[in-house]
mmCIF file of C-alpha atoms in Angstrom:
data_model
loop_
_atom_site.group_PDB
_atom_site.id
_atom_site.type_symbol
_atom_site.label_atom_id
_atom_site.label_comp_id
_atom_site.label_asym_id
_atom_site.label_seq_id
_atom_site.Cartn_x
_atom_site.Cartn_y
_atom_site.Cartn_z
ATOM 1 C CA UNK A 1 0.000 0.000 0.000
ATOM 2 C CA UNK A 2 1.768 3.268 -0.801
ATOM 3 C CA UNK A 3 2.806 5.055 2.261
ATOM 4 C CA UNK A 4 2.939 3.004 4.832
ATOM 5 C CA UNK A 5 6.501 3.496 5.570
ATOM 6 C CA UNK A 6 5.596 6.907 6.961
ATOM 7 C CA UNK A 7 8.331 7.660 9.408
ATOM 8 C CA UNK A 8 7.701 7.063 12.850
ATOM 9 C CA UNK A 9 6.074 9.340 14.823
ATOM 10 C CA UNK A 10 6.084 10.278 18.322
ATOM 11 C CA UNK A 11 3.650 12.926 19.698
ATOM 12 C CA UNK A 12 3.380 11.850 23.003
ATOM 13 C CA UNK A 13 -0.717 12.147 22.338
ATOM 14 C CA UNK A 14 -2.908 9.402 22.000
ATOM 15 C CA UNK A 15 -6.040 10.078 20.825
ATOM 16 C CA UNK A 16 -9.263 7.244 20.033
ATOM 17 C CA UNK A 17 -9.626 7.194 16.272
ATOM 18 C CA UNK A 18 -11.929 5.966 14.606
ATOM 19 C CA UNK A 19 -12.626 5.326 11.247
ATOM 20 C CA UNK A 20 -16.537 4.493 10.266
ATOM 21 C CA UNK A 21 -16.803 2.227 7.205
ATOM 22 C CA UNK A 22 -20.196 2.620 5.912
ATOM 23 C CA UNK A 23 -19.994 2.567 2.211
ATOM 24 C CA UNK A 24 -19.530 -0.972 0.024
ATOM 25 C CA UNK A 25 -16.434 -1.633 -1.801
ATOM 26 C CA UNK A 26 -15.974 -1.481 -5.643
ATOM 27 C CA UNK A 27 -18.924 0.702 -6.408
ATOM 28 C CA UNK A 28 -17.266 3.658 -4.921
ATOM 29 C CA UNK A 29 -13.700 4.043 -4.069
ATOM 30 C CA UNK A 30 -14.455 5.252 -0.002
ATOM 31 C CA UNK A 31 -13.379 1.436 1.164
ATOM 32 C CA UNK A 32 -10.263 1.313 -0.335
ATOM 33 C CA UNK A 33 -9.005 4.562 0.849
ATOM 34 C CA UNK A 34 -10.264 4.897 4.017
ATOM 35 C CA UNK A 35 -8.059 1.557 4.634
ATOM 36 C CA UNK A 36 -5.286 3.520 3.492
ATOM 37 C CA UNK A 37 -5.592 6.001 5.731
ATOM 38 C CA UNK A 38 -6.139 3.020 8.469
ATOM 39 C CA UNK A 39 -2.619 1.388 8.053
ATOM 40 C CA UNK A 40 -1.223 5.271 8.129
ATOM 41 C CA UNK A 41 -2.629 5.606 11.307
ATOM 42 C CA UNK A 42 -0.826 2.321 12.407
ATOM 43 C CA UNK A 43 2.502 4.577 12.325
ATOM 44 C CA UNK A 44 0.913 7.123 14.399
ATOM 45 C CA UNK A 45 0.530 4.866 17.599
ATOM 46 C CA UNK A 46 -2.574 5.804 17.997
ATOM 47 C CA UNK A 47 -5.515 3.982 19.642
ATOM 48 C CA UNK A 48 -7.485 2.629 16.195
ATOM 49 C CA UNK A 49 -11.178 1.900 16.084
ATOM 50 C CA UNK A 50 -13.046 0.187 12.836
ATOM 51 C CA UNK A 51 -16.625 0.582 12.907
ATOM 52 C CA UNK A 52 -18.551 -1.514 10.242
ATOM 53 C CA UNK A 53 -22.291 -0.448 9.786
ATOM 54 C CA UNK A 54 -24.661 -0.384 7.332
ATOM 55 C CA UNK A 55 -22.874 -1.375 3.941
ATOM 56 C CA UNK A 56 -19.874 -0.946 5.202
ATOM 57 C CA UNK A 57 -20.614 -4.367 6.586
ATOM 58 C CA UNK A 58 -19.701 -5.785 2.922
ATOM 59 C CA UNK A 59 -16.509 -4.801 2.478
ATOM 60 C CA UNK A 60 -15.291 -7.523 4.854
ATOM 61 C CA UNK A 61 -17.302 -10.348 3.602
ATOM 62 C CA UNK A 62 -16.241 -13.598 2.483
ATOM 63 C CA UNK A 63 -15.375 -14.792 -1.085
ATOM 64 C CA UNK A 64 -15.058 -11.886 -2.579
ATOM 65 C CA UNK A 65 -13.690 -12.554 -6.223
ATOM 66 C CA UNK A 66 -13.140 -9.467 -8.141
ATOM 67 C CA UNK A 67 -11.657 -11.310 -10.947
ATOM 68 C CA UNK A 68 -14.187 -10.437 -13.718
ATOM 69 C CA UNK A 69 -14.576 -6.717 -12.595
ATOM 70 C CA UNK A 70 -11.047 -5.969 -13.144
ATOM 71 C CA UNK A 71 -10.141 -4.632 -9.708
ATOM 72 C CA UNK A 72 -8.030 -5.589 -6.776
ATOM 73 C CA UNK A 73 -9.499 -7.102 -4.329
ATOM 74 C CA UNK A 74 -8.433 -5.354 -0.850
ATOM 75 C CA UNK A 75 -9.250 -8.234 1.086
ATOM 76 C CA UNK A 76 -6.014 -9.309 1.982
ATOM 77 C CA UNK A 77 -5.010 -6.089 3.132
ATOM 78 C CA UNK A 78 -7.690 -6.177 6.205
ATOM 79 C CA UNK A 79 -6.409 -9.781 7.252
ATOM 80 C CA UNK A 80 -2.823 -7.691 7.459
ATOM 81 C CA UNK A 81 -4.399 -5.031 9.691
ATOM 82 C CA UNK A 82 -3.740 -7.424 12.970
ATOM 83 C CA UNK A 83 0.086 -6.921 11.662
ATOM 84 C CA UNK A 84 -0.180 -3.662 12.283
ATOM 85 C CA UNK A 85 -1.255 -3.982 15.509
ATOM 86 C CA UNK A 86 -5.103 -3.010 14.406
ATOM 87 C CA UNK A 87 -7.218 -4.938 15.927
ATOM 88 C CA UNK A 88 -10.084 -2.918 16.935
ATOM 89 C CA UNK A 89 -12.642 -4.338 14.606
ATOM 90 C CA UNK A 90 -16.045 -3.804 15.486
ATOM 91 C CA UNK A 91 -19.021 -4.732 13.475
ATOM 92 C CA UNK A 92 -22.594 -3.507 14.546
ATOM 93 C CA UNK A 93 -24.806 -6.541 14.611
ATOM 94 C CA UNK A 94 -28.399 -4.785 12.797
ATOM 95 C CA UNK A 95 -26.213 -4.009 10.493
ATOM 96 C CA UNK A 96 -24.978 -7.465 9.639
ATOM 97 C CA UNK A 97 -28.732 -9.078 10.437
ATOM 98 C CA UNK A 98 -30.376 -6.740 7.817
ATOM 99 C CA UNK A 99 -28.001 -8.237 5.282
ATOM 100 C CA UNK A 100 -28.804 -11.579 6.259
ATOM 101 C CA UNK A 101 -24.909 -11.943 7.422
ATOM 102 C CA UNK A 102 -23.296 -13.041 10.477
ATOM 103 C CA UNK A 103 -19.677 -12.849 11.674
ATOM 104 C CA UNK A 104 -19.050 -16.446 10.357
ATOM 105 C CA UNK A 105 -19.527 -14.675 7.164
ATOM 106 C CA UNK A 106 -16.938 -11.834 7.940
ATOM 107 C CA UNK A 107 -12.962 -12.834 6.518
ATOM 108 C CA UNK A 108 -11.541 -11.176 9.517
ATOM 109 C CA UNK A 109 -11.867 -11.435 13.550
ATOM 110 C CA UNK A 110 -14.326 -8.508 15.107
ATOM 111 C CA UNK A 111 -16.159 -7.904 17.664
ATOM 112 C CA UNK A 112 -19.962 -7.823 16.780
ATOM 113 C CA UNK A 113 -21.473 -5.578 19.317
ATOM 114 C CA UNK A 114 -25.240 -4.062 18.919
ATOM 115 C CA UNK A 115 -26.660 -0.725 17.601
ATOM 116 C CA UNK A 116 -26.533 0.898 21.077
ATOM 117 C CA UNK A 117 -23.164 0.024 21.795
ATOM 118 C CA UNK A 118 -22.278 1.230 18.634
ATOM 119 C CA UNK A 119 -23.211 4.706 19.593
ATOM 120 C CA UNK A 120 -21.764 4.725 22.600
ATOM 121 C CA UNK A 121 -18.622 3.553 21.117
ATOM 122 C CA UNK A 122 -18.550 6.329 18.501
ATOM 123 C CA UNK A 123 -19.492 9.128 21.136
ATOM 124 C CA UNK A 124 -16.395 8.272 23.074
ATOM 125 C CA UNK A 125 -13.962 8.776 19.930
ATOM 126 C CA UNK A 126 -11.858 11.624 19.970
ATOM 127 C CA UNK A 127 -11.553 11.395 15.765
ATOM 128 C CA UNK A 128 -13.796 9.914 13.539
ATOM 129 C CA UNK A 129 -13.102 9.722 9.999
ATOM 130 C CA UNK A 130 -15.279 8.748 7.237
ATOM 131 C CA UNK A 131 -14.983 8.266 3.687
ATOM 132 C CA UNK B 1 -9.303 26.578 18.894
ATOM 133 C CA UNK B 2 -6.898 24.698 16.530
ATOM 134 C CA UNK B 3 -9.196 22.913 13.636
ATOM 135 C CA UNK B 4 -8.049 20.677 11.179
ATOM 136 C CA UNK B 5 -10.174 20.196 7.914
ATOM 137 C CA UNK B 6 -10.728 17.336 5.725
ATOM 138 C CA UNK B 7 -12.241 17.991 2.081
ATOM 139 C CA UNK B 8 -13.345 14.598 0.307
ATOM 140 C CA UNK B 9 -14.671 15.667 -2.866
ATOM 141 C CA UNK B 10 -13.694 17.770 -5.788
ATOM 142 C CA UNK B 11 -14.674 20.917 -6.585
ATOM 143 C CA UNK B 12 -18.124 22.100 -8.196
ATOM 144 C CA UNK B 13 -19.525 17.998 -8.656
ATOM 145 C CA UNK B 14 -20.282 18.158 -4.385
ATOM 146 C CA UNK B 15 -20.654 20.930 -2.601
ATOM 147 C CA UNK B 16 -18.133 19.631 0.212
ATOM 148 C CA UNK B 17 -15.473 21.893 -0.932
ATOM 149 C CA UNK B 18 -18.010 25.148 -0.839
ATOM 150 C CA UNK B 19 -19.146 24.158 2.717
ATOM 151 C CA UNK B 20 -15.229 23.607 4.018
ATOM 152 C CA UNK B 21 -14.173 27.035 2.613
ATOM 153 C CA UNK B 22 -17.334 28.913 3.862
ATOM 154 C CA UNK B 23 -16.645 26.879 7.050
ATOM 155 C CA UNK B 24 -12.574 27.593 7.405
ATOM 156 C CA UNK B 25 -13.448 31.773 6.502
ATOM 157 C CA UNK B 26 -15.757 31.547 9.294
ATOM 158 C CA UNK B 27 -13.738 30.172 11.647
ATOM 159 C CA UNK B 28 -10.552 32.010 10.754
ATOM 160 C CA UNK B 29 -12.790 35.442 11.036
ATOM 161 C CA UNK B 30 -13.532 34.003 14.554
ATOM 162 C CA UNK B 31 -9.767 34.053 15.783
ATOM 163 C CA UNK B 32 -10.100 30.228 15.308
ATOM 164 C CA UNK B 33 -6.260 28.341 13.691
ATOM 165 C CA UNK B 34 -6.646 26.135 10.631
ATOM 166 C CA UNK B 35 -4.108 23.634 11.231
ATOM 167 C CA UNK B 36 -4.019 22.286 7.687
ATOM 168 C CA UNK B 37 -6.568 21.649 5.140
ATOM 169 C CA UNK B 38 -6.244 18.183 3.843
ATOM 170 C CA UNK B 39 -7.247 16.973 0.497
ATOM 171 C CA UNK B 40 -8.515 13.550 0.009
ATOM 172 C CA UNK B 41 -10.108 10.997 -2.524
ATOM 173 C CA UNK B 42 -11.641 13.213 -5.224
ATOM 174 C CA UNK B 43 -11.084 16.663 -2.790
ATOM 175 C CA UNK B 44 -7.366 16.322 -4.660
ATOM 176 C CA UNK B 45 -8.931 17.763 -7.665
ATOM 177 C CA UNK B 46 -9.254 20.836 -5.396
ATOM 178 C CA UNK B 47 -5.457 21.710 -5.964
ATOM 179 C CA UNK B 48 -6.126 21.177 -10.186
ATOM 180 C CA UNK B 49 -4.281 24.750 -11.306
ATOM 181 C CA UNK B 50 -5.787 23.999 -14.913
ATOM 182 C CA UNK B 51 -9.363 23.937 -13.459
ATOM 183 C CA UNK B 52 -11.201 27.087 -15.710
ATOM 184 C CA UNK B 53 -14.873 27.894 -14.252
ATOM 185 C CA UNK B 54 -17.221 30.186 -16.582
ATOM 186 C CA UNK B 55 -16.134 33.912 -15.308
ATOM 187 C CA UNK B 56 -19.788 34.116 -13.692
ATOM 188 C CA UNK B 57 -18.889 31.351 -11.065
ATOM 189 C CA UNK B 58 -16.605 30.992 -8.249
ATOM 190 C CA UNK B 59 -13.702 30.010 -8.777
ATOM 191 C CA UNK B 60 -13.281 27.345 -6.013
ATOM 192 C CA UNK B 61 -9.874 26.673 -6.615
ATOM 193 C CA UNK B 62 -8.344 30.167 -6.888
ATOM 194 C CA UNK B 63 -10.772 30.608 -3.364
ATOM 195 C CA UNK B 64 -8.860 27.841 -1.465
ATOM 196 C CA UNK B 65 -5.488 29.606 -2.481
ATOM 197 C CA UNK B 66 -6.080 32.848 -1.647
ATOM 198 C CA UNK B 67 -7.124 32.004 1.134
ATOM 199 C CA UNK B 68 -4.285 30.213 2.134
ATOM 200 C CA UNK B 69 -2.275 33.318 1.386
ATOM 201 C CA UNK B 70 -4.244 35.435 3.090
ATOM 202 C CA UNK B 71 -3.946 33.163 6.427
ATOM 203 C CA UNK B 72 -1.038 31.132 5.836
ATOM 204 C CA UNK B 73 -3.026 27.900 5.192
ATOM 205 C CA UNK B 74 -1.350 24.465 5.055
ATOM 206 C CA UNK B 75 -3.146 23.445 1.837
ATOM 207 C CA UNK B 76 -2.147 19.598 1.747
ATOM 208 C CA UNK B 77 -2.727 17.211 -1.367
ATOM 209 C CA UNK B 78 -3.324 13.524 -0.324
ATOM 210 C CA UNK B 79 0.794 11.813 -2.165
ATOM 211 C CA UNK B 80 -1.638 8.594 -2.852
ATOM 212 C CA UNK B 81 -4.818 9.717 -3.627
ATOM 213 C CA UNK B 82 -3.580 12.556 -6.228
ATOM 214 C CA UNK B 83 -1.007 10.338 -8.241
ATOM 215 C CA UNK B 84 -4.124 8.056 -8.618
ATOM 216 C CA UNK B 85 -5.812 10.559 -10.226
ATOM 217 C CA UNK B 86 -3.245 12.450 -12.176
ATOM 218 C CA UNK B 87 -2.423 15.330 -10.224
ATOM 219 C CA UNK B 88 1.461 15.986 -9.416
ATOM 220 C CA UNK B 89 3.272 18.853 -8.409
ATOM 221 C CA UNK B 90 3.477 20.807 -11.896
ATOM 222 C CA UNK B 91 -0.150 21.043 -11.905
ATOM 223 C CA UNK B 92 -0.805 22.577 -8.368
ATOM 224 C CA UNK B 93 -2.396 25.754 -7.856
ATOM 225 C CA UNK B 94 -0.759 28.341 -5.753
ATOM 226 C CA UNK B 95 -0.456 27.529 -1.531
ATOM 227 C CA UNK B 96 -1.264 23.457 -2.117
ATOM 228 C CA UNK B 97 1.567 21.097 -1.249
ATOM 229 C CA UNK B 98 1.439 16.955 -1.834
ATOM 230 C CA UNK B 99 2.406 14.684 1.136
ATOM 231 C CA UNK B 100 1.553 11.683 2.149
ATOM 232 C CA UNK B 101 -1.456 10.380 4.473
ATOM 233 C CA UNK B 102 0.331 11.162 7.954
ATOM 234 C CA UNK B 103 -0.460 14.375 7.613
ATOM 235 C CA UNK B 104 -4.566 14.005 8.208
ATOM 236 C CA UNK B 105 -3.293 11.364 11.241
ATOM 237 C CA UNK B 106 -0.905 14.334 12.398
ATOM 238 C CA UNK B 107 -3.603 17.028 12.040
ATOM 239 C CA UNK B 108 -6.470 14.644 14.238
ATOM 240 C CA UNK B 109 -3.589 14.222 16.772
ATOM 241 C CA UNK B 110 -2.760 18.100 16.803
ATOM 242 C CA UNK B 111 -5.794 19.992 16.407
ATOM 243 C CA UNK B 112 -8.912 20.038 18.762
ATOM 244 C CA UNK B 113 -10.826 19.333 15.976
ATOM 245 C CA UNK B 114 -10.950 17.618 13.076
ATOM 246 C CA UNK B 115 -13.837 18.465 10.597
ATOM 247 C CA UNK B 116 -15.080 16.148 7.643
ATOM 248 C CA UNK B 117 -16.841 17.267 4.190
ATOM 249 C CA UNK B 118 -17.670 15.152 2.023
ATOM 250 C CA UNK B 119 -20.097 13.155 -0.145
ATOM 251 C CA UNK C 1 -20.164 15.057 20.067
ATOM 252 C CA UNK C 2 -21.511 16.864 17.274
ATOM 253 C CA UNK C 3 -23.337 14.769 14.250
ATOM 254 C CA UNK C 4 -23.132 15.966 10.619
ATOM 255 C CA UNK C 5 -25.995 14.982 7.832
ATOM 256 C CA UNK C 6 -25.945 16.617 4.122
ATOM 257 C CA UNK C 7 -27.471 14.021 2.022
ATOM 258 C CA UNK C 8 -31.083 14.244 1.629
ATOM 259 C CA UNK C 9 -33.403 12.320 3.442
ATOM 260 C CA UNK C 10 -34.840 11.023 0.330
ATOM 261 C CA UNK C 11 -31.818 10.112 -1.629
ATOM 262 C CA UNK C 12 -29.657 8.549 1.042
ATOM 263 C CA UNK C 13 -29.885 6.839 4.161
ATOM 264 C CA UNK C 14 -27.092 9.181 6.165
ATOM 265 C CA UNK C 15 -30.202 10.862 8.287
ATOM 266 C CA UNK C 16 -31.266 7.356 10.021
ATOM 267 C CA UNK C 17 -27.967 5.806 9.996
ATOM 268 C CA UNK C 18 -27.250 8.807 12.411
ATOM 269 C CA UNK C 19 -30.538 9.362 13.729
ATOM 270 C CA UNK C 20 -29.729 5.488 15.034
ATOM 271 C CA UNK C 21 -26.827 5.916 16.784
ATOM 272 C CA UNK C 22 -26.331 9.466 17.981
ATOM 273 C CA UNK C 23 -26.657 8.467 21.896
ATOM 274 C CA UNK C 24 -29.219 11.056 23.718
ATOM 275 C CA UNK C 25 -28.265 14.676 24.196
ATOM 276 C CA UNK C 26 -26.062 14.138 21.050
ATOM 277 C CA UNK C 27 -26.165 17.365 18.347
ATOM 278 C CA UNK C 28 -26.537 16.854 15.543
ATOM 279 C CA UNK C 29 -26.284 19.501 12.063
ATOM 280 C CA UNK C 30 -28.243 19.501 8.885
ATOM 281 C CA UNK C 31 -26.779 21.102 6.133
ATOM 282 C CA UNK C 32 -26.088 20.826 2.380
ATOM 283 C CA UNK C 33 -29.234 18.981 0.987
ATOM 284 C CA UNK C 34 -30.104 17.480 4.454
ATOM 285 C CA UNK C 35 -32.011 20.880 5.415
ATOM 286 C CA UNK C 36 -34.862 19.268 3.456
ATOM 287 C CA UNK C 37 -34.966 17.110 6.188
ATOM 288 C CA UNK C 38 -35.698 20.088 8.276
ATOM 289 C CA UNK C 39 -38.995 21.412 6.796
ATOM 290 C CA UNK C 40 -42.642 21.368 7.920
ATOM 291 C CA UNK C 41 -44.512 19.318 5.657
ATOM 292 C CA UNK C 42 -41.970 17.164 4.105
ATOM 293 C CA UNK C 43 -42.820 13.355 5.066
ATOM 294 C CA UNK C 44 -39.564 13.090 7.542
ATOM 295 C CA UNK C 45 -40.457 15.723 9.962
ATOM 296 C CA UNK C 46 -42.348 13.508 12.333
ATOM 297 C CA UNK C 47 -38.869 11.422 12.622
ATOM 298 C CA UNK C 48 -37.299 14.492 12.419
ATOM 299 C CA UNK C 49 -39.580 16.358 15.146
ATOM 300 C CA UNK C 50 -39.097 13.178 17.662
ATOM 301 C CA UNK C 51 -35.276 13.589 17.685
ATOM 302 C CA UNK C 52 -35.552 16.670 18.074
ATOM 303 C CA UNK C 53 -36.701 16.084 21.383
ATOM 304 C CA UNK C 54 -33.156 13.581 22.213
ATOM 305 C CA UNK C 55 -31.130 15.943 20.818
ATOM 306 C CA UNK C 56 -30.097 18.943 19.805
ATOM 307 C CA UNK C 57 -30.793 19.573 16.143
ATOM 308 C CA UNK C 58 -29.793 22.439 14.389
ATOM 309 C CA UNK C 59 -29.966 22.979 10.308
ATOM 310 C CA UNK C 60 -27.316 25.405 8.254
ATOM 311 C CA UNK C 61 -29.660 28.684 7.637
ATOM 312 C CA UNK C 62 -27.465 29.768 4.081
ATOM 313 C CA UNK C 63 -28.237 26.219 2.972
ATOM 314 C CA UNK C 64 -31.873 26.790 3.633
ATOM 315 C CA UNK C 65 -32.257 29.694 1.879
ATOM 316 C CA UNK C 66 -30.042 28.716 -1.227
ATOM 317 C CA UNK C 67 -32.926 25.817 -1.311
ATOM 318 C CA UNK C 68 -36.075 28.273 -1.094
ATOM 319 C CA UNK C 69 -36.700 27.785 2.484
ATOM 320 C CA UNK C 70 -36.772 30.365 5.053
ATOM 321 C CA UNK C 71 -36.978 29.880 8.886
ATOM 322 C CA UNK C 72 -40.226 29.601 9.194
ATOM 323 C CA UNK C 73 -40.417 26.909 7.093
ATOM 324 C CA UNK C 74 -38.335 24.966 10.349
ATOM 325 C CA UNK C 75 -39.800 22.347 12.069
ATOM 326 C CA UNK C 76 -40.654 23.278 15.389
ATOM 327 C CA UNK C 77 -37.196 22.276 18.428
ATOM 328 C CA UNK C 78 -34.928 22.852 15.568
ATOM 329 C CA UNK C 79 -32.253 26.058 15.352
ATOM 330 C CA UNK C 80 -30.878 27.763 12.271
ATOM 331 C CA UNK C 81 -27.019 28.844 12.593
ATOM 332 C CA UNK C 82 -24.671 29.946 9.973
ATOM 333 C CA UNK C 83 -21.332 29.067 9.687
ATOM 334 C CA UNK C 84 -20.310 31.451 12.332
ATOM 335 C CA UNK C 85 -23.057 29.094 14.504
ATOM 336 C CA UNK C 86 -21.765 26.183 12.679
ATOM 337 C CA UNK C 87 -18.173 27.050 13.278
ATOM 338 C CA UNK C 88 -19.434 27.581 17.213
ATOM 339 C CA UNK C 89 -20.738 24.619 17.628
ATOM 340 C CA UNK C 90 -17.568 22.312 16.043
ATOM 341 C CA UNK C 91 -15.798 24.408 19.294
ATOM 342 C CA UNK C 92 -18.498 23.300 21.761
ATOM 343 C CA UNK C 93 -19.371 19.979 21.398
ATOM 344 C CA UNK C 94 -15.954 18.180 20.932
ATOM 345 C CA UNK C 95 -15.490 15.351 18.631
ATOM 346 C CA UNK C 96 -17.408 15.788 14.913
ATOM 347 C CA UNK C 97 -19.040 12.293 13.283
ATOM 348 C CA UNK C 98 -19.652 13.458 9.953
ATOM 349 C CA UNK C 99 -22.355 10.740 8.699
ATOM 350 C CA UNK C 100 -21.017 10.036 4.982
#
């Protein structure tokens, strides 16, 4: 991914960011780059938060096989995320249930909490980014 | 207050670029800092020196710049995002710089806020 | 925290995805084409009207206007600002969630 050998970077702050993922992949370009600016933030030493919800929900699902749409598939790039030390993954449950999904169906570990601790997670960030 | 701002979109398609200028004059006319403006996904198009609006519109581009030399504005191009989309250094407008993603991180971490437009 | 909408109600889903999880006592700011979502009359404002009673929900008044609404147009428990009041309440309420 291109810049992740930012130089290292030592602020002595540690903030909570998060970074909401609510957009599918492919069909708009938000998923890819919003990783990129997740594995950036690896550098940073800061306290990393993924929120899935809504479609965002699909960019981590199983099987994707972007073969015949002539794209990368980014997949492999979220099972590296743990590498980085990210590992913050949370996925709100409605979301997955209204998409007939469940974690089994998700190609990395998270932590599938509900829509009300959702938004008590995200009210306790100190950054939240969205693409 | 220190305030960083984060422009997602290009210019004139969304109207995320009007709202973060309108936003950073009003803050700046406050006594608020802007930290750094950063420019990201299709918001690199901001910086786009060749961009030509008819002479009755804004000119959203030129906006962004002077305003940057008015206040001493860290205009900042997304490295990633811009060579994606064709935009390198010869074809910045005046007071934008390219540099990689660290710099939105750096701006969450140093300014109180961090505001997002977008689509 | 402060919540940011400016997708329509009727295009795009950003209004209820935040209207969903904005915890009570939450702000949250309509501006851009979510001001729509701000008018008497318009199908949303009972939705609109009941969150308005959780939290505190203000809409963009320039973005209003530029739309052919004026303030008393506003659904009743909702404030216009302009950017200044925009810009005031970024410095208020802490962290922004802009719903994209």
């Amino acid at each position: 991914m291109p810049g992740i050998d930012e130089p290292d970077y030592d602020s002595g702050v540690v903030k909570k960011f998060m970074y909401v993922n609510r957009k599918a992949p492919f069909g708009t370009i938000y998923a890819l780059e919003v990783l990129e600016m997740v594995l950036i933030s690896a550098a940073f030493e800061q306290d990393v938060h993924l929120a899935f919800v809504d479609d965002g929900v699909y960019q981590i699902k199983k099987g994707q096989d972007t073969k015949g749409i002539g794209m990368k598939s980014f997949l492999p790039t979220y099972r590296a995320l743990e590498g980085y030390d990210i590992e913050k993954l949370y996925v709100e449950k409605e979301s997955l249930e209204e998409r007939g999904l469940t974690a089994d169906d998700l190609v990395v570990p998270v932590e599938v909490i509900d829509r009300a601790a959702m938004a008590e997670l995200i009210d306790s960030m100190d950054v939240v980014l969205s693409g | 207050m220190k305030f960083g701002i984060l422009v997602n979109e290009g210019p004139y398609n969304h109207q995320a670029s009007d709202s973060a200028y309108m936003f950073a004059k009003a803050a700046l006319a406050k006594g608020h800092e802007i930290y750094r403006v950063f420019f990201y996904y299709d918001g690199v198009n901001n910086a786009n020196k060749l961009s030509e609006p008819p002479s009755d519109d804004r000119n959203v581009i030129k906006r962004w710049s002077e305003l940057a030399k008015e206040h001493k504005l860290d205009l900042v191009v997304c490295v990633a995002a811009a060579l994606r989309r064709g935009i390198k250094d010869e074809l910045l407008a005046e007071g934008f710089r390219i540099s990689g993603l660290g710099q939105l991180i750096e701006s969450g971490i140093q300014c109180d806020r961090q505001v997002v437009f977008g689509d | 925290m402060l919540h940011t909408v400016n997708k329509s109600p009727f295009e795009r889903n950003a209004l209820d995805a935040c209207l969903a999880r904005a915890v009570k006592g939450s702000a949250i700011l309509l501006y851009e084409d979510a001001v729509y979502a701000a008018t008497k009359g318009a199908s949303t404002a009972q939705r609109v009207g009941q969150a308005a009673k959780d939290h505190k929900v203000y809409v963009l008044g320039p973005d209003l206007l530029a739309r052919g609404f004026n303030e008393g147009q506003v659904l009743d428990g909702i404030t216009v600002v302009d950017y200044d009041g925009f810009v005031d309440l970024v410095a208020e309420l802490g962290t922004v969630n802009a719903w994209l």
